Amino acid sequence: MKKESLWTKDFLGISFISFFLFVVFYILLTTLPIYVLEDLNSSESAVGLVTGIFLISAVLCRPFTGKWIDSIGRKKILLFSVFIFFFSSLFYQWADSIPFLIALRFFHGIGFGMATTATGAIVADLIPEKRKGEGLGYYALFMNLAMVIGPFTGLTIVQYANFSWVFTLCLIMTVIALLLSFIVRFPEAAVSSEPHALKKKDFSLSSFFETKAIPIAIVGGILALAYSGVLSFISIYANELGLMEAASFFFVVYAAFTIASRPFTGRWFDIYGENRIVYPAIILFAVGMLLLSQATNTFFFLLAGGLIGLGYGNLSPALQTIAIQNADPAKRGLATSTFFTFFDTGIGLGSYALGVIAVYTGFSSLYFILGGVVLLALIAYYFLHGRKVSWNGNVIQPSKNIT
């Protein structure tokens, strides 16, 4: 049978919207600390607040966004959220004080949280059912590319120009994302198998979280907490090891390994089922973290980045696919927001808590501990999801006693 088309203009459109949003996110994530310290002459604590407030607002708005996506409509929420993102990007040129910048970051985080939740729900509807793993894998690849291109671009501009150029570039990319939001077409809503389920106006847990997605979202949150140690402290750790030159290539190697494996892992997910992807990926992630904790030279430092890319780089889209597949079709927006709420919470908690732990343990011991946390996620995955599906991806039905 002929495969249903994946690479449609609408799939590419929504993927590029996500790409530009994440490029802006990573540019500002890596350059604003320099802006706060040098241009605004503020402290390290202000850097943490400016960084953290963005993620806090994104987490707070995700559950509401998932509910609104499935009730108000995907197109309206997408346009509204990208407009918020656009107006936030517009005002960075005048962010000349910490209070103003913190308020702007909070507002910007709302736009980011809503927009990325919307794009995740929309792309799930655009991908053919039998190519969900492959499609979401390629969609996540655009985010992986943004993770490399964003920091590299931002830090390069800072070296040769002032921050006005950084903020102008972010605004241009946001305008492109906004224009694409008007062009992309997609199915507005799916048919629910639970009649009137979305018409409830109560404030129960199920109103803001897709309960069927919570188990796998918990696994994603644990893994995100472990990954936050890499995202937040890899440059500091590299400096301790005397490998600062290698640090700039860490995420390049990470992305290269992820990109090289993505055409295979997404397709294998659809053919062989989630367990044959998730179990090996978690093990590779754990091995990468343990190797990172023992790295003393450039080769092992970058090899650890490659293994983490093979592991964690493939886990995020795989777990998101599981969350969406477990949900009712009409609740894909809610499932997407549920997954990313746990994911962002793991990143946010990890960025703060692991920094405190590292003061007492050192970064080498911290990464060794995080290798154990990843293995803990392996156990959590087994009990929360893995044991419920066979190795070919089929759901295991409970045995019945024959009398």
PDB file of N, CA and C in Angstrom, residues 166 357 385:
ATOM      1  N   VAL A 166      20.640  41.531  18.176  1.00  0.00           N
ATOM      2  CA  VAL A 166      20.061  40.269  18.674  1.00  0.00           C
ATOM      3  C   VAL A 166      18.548  40.383  18.730  1.00  0.00           C
ATOM      4  N   ILE A 357      22.445  21.274  44.550  1.00  0.00           N
ATOM      5  CA  ILE A 357      23.102  19.983  44.838  1.00  0.00           C
ATOM      6  C   ILE A 357      24.565  20.017  44.398  1.00  0.00           C
ATOM      7  N   HIS A 385       3.988   2.301  31.809  1.00  0.00           N
ATOM      8  CA  HIS A 385       3.547   2.091  30.417  1.00  0.00           C
ATOM      9  C   HIS A 385       4.128   0.844  29.764  1.00  0.00           C
TER      10      HIS A 385
END
